[in-house]
Short mmCIF file of N, CA, C and O in Angstrom, two decimals:
data_model
loop_
_atom_site.label_atom_id
_atom_site.label_comp_id
_atom_site.label_asym_id
_atom_site.label_seq_id
_atom_site.Cartn_x
_atom_site.Cartn_y
_atom_site.Cartn_z
N MET G 1 87.91 97.61 59.23
CA MET G 1 87.54 98.55 60.43
C MET G 1 89.22 98.48 61.15
O MET G 1 89.59 97.40 61.26
N GLN G 2 89.31 99.70 61.63
CA GLN G 2 90.67 99.49 62.42
C GLN G 2 90.36 99.22 63.92
O GLN G 2 89.48 99.51 64.48
N MET G 3 91.30 98.16 64.17
CA MET G 3 91.18 97.19 65.59
C MET G 3 91.96 97.95 66.62
O MET G 3 92.48 96.85 67.30
N THR G 4 92.98 98.68 66.14
CA THR G 4 93.93 98.78 67.08
C THR G 4 93.56 99.08 68.38
O THR G 4 92.78 100.36 68.91
N GLY G 5 94.16 98.25 69.52
CA GLY G 5 93.59 98.29 71.01
C GLY G 5 92.38 97.46 71.10
O GLY G 5 92.22 97.47 71.96
N ILE G 6 91.64 97.62 70.15
CA ILE G 6 90.42 97.24 70.75
C ILE G 6 90.44 95.40 71.13
O ILE G 6 89.66 95.47 72.05
N GLU G 7 91.58 94.94 70.12
CA GLU G 7 91.03 93.06 70.95
C GLU G 7 91.54 93.09 72.45
O GLU G 7 91.13 92.39 73.07
N ASP G 8 93.14 94.01 72.55
CA ASP G 8 93.15 93.98 73.88
C ASP G 8 91.96 94.58 75.12
O ASP G 8 92.01 93.75 75.99
N GLU G 9 91.06 95.17 74.72
CA GLU G 9 89.75 95.91 75.50
C GLU G 9 89.35 94.73 75.53
O GLU G 9 88.35 94.40 76.91
N ILE G 10 88.93 94.20 74.63
CA ILE G 10 87.74 92.67 74.28
C ILE G 10 88.42 91.76 75.29
O ILE G 10 87.66 91.17 76.19
N ARG G 11 89.59 91.40 75.21
CA ARG G 11 90.17 90.50 76.13
C ARG G 11 90.25 90.73 77.37
O ARG G 11 89.93 89.83 78.09
N ARG G 12 90.76 92.03 77.75
CA ARG G 12 90.81 92.32 79.35
C ARG G 12 89.41 92.31 80.05
O ARG G 12 89.06 92.11 81.01
N TYR G 13 88.45 92.77 79.30
CA TYR G 13 87.29 93.65 79.92
C TYR G 13 85.85 92.72 79.47
O TYR G 13 85.08 93.06 79.86
N ASN G 14 85.98 92.19 78.36
CA ASN G 14 84.83 91.61 77.80
C ASN G 14 83.56 92.28 77.82
O ASN G 14 82.63 91.96 77.87
N ASP G 15 84.03 93.79 77.09
CA ASP G 15 82.83 94.50 77.33
C ASP G 15 82.30 95.26 75.94
O ASP G 15 81.91 96.24 75.95
N ILE G 16 82.98 95.01 75.03
CA ILE G 16 82.34 95.36 73.82
C ILE G 16 81.87 94.29 72.90
O ILE G 16 82.61 93.17 72.86
N ILE G 17 81.01 94.51 72.05
CA ILE G 17 80.73 93.78 71.22
C ILE G 17 80.66 94.64 69.73
O ILE G 17 80.58 95.23 69.34
N ILE G 18 81.17 93.39 68.85
CA ILE G 18 81.39 93.63 67.39
C ILE G 18 80.48 93.03 66.53
O ILE G 18 80.87 92.08 66.47
N ASP G 19 79.73 93.72 65.69
CA ASP G 19 78.52 92.67 64.97
C ASP G 19 79.01 93.25 63.73
O ASP G 19 79.29 94.44 63.47
N ASP G 20 78.55 92.38 62.48
CA ASP G 20 78.86 92.98 61.29
C ASP G 20 77.64 93.25 60.71
O ASP G 20 76.81 92.69 59.99
N HIS G 21 77.05 94.59 60.96
CA HIS G 21 75.76 94.86 60.73
C HIS G 21 75.74 96.39 59.49
O HIS G 21 76.70 96.94 59.91
N LYS G 22 74.78 96.57 58.64
CA LYS G 22 74.61 97.97 58.10
C LYS G 22 74.45 98.82 59.16
O LYS G 22 73.41 98.52 59.75
N GLU G 23 74.57 100.29 58.67
CA GLU G 23 73.97 101.20 59.79
C GLU G 23 72.57 101.60 59.21
O GLU G 23 72.68 101.86 57.98
N SER G 24 71.96 101.13 59.83
CA SER G 24 70.18 101.44 59.77
C SER G 24 69.65 102.03 60.89
O SER G 24 69.84 101.30 61.72
N TYR G 25 68.69 102.83 60.45
CA TYR G 25 67.67 103.00 61.47
C TYR G 25 67.06 102.13 62.23
O TYR G 25 66.41 101.90 63.02
N TYR G 26 66.62 101.24 60.82
CA TYR G 26 65.54 99.81 61.09
C TYR G 26 66.22 98.90 62.01
O TYR G 26 65.33 98.07 61.96
N LEU G 27 67.67 98.91 62.00
CA LEU G 27 68.77 97.97 62.65
C LEU G 27 68.72 98.10 64.24
O LEU G 27 69.25 97.40 64.87
N LEU G 28 67.89 99.64 64.41
CA LEU G 28 68.24 99.71 66.48
C LEU G 28 67.77 98.90 67.12
O LEU G 28 68.31 98.18 67.79
N PRO G 29 66.32 98.24 66.89
CA PRO G 29 65.88 96.77 67.73
C PRO G 29 66.94 96.03 68.00
O PRO G 29 67.18 95.31 68.98
N VAL G 30 67.45 95.62 66.49
CA VAL G 30 68.51 94.32 66.67
C VAL G 30 69.62 94.56 67.39
O VAL G 30 70.20 93.63 68.11
N LYS G 31 70.10 95.97 67.44
CA LYS G 31 71.73 96.01 68.13
C LYS G 31 71.19 96.04 69.47
O LYS G 31 71.75 95.57 70.58
N VAL G 32 70.21 96.72 69.90
CA VAL G 32 69.58 96.80 71.65
C VAL G 32 69.74 95.21 72.00
O VAL G 32 69.59 95.08 73.12
N LEU G 33 68.71 94.21 71.19
CA LEU G 33 68.55 93.16 71.55
C LEU G 33 70.05 92.18 71.70
O LEU G 33 69.91 91.60 72.54
N ARG G 34 70.85 92.62 70.82
CA ARG G 34 72.06 92.00 70.91
C ARG G 34 72.56 92.13 72.36
O ARG G 34 73.11 91.49 72.86
N ALA G 35 72.78 93.38 72.50
CA ALA G 35 73.13 93.99 73.82
C ALA G 35 72.81 93.40 74.81
O ALA G 35 73.43 92.83 76.00
N PHE G 36 71.43 93.40 75.16
CA PHE G 36 70.66 92.56 76.03
C PHE G 36 71.01 90.96 76.07
O PHE G 36 71.43 90.59 77.49
N LYS G 37 71.32 90.63 74.98
CA LYS G 37 71.61 88.77 74.92
C LYS G 37 72.61 88.87 75.51
O LYS G 37 73.30 87.88 76.34
N TRP G 38 74.20 89.98 75.06
CA TRP G 38 75.24 89.69 76.15
C TRP G 38 75.16 90.00 77.52
O TRP G 38 76.02 89.24 77.91
N PHE G 39 74.50 90.90 77.61
CA PHE G 39 74.39 90.86 78.94
C PHE G 39 73.92 89.89 79.98
O PHE G 39 74.37 89.47 80.69
N ASN G 40 72.66 89.33 79.31
CA ASN G 40 72.26 88.02 80.14
C ASN G 40 73.30 87.11 79.95
O ASN G 40 73.22 86.21 80.90
N SER G 41 73.89 86.68 78.83
CA SER G 41 74.92 85.70 79.48
C SER G 41 76.19 86.31 79.94
O SER G 41 76.45 84.83 80.27
N THR G 42 76.51 87.44 80.05
CA THR G 42 77.78 87.44 80.87
C THR G 42 77.54 87.59 82.08
O THR G 42 78.19 87.08 82.76
N TYR G 43 76.03 87.89 82.53
CA TYR G 43 75.73 88.21 84.00
C TYR G 43 74.80 87.07 84.25
O TYR G 43 73.54 87.97 84.28
N PRO G 44 74.51 85.69 84.23
CA PRO G 44 73.22 85.44 84.02
C PRO G 44 72.83 85.10 85.49
O PRO G 44 71.78 85.06 85.79
N ASN G 45 73.44 85.52 86.49
CA ASN G 45 73.00 85.43 87.91
C ASN G 45 72.40 86.96 88.43
O ASN G 45 73.63 88.00 88.44
N GLU G 46 71.23 87.42 88.73
CA GLU G 46 71.07 88.62 88.95
C GLU G 46 71.39 89.33 89.94
O GLU G 46 71.88 90.65 90.13
N GLY G 47 72.30 88.30 91.27
CA GLY G 47 73.14 89.06 92.12
C GLY G 47 74.29 89.32 91.81
O GLY G 47 74.62 90.28 92.31
N SER G 48 74.96 89.02 90.57
CA SER G 48 76.34 89.64 90.25
C SER G 48 76.02 90.59 88.95
O SER G 48 77.24 90.97 88.75
N ARG G 49 74.90 91.05 88.70
CA ARG G 49 74.89 92.07 87.50
C ARG G 49 75.18 93.58 87.84
O ARG G 49 75.10 93.86 89.00
N PRO G 50 75.66 94.04 87.23
CA PRO G 50 75.82 95.79 87.10
C PRO G 50 74.33 96.26 87.37
O PRO G 50 73.29 95.73 86.86
N ARG G 51 74.53 97.46 88.26
CA ARG G 51 73.16 98.02 87.87
C ARG G 51 72.95 98.88 87.41
O ARG G 51 71.45 98.92 86.68
N PHE G 52 73.42 98.78 85.83
CA PHE G 52 73.47 99.59 84.67
C PHE G 52 73.83 98.96 83.74
O PHE G 52 74.96 98.56 83.83
N LEU G 53 73.23 99.16 82.11
CA LEU G 53 73.52 99.10 81.18
C LEU G 53 73.57 99.83 80.42
O LEU G 53 72.76 100.73 80.08
N VAL G 54 74.95 100.44 80.01
CA VAL G 54 74.92 101.66 78.97
C VAL G 54 75.18 101.17 77.23
O VAL G 54 76.26 100.24 77.00
N LYS G 55 74.36 101.59 76.05
CA LYS G 55 74.44 100.81 75.16
C LYS G 55 74.66 102.12 74.10
O LYS G 55 74.11 103.03 74.18
N MET G 56 75.96 102.32 73.79
CA MET G 56 76.55 103.02 72.49
C MET G 56 76.73 102.88 71.57
O MET G 56 77.39 101.91 70.96
N ASP G 57 76.91 103.36 70.29
CA ASP G 57 77.37 103.44 69.00
C ASP G 57 78.95 103.96 68.82
O ASP G 57 79.13 104.86 69.99
N HIS G 58 79.64 104.02 67.93
CA HIS G 58 80.85 104.47 67.80
C HIS G 58 80.95 105.74 67.86
O HIS G 58 81.82 106.24 68.20
N ASP G 59 79.68 106.15 67.07
CA ASP G 59 79.97 108.09 66.85
C ASP G 59 78.93 108.65 67.84
O ASP G 59 78.38 109.87 67.60
N VAL G 60 79.00 107.90 68.90
CA VAL G 60 78.06 108.87 70.25
C VAL G 60 79.41 109.17 71.10
O VAL G 60 80.32 108.35 71.45
N PHE G 61 79.38 110.53 71.58
CA PHE G 61 80.09 111.01 72.70
C PHE G 61 79.54 110.70 74.04
O PHE G 61 78.44 111.26 74.33
N SER G 62 80.05 110.21 75.09
CA SER G 62 79.46 109.90 76.44
C SER G 62 80.59 111.01 77.57
O SER G 62 81.41 110.42 77.91
N ASN G 63 79.49 111.71 78.35
CA ASN G 63 79.99 112.25 79.40
C ASN G 63 79.84 111.84 80.59
O ASN G 63 79.04 111.58 81.20
N VAL G 64 80.98 110.72 80.98
CA VAL G 64 80.68 110.03 81.86
C VAL G 64 80.52 110.68 83.47
O VAL G 64 79.70 109.95 84.18
N PRO G 65 81.38 111.73 83.77
CA PRO G 65 80.94 112.13 84.78
C PRO G 65 79.83 112.61 85.15
O PRO G 65 79.27 112.58 86.13
N LEU G 66 79.08 113.53 83.90
CA LEU G 66 77.80 113.71 84.05
C LEU G 66 77.13 112.50 84.06
O LEU G 66 75.67 112.81 84.78
N MET G 67 76.98 111.57 83.72
CA MET G 67 76.34 110.81 83.68
C MET G 67 76.33 110.10 85.22
O MET G 67 74.95 109.55 85.44
N VAL G 68 77.40 109.82 85.94
CA VAL G 68 77.47 109.45 87.02
C VAL G 68 76.73 110.45 87.74
O VAL G 68 76.15 109.69 88.97
N GLN G 69 77.13 111.34 87.64
CA GLN G 69 76.14 112.67 88.49
C GLN G 69 74.81 111.98 88.59
O GLN G 69 73.91 112.33 89.59
N HIS G 70 74.28 112.31 87.46
CA HIS G 70 72.74 112.13 87.02
C HIS G 70 72.21 111.05 87.78
O HIS G 70 71.28 110.67 88.49
N LEU G 71 72.96 109.77 87.54
CA LEU G 71 72.35 108.20 87.93
C LEU G 71 72.60 108.33 89.69
O LEU G 71 71.76 107.52 90.27
#
């Protein structure tokens, strides 16, 4: 896996999870639960949690301005 710039992003924001799973439709629940586990351990106090959690794969494009407008 090419890690150019990823390590800096992880150190700076602690907002990327990298797991070693085979890509499989059947592993989607595992990836979602892993995201929830990270979220709960990173933000243990409800008062300090962000209002939204976005879980995405590397092969998905996100139109952030449209998402913000919708939310």
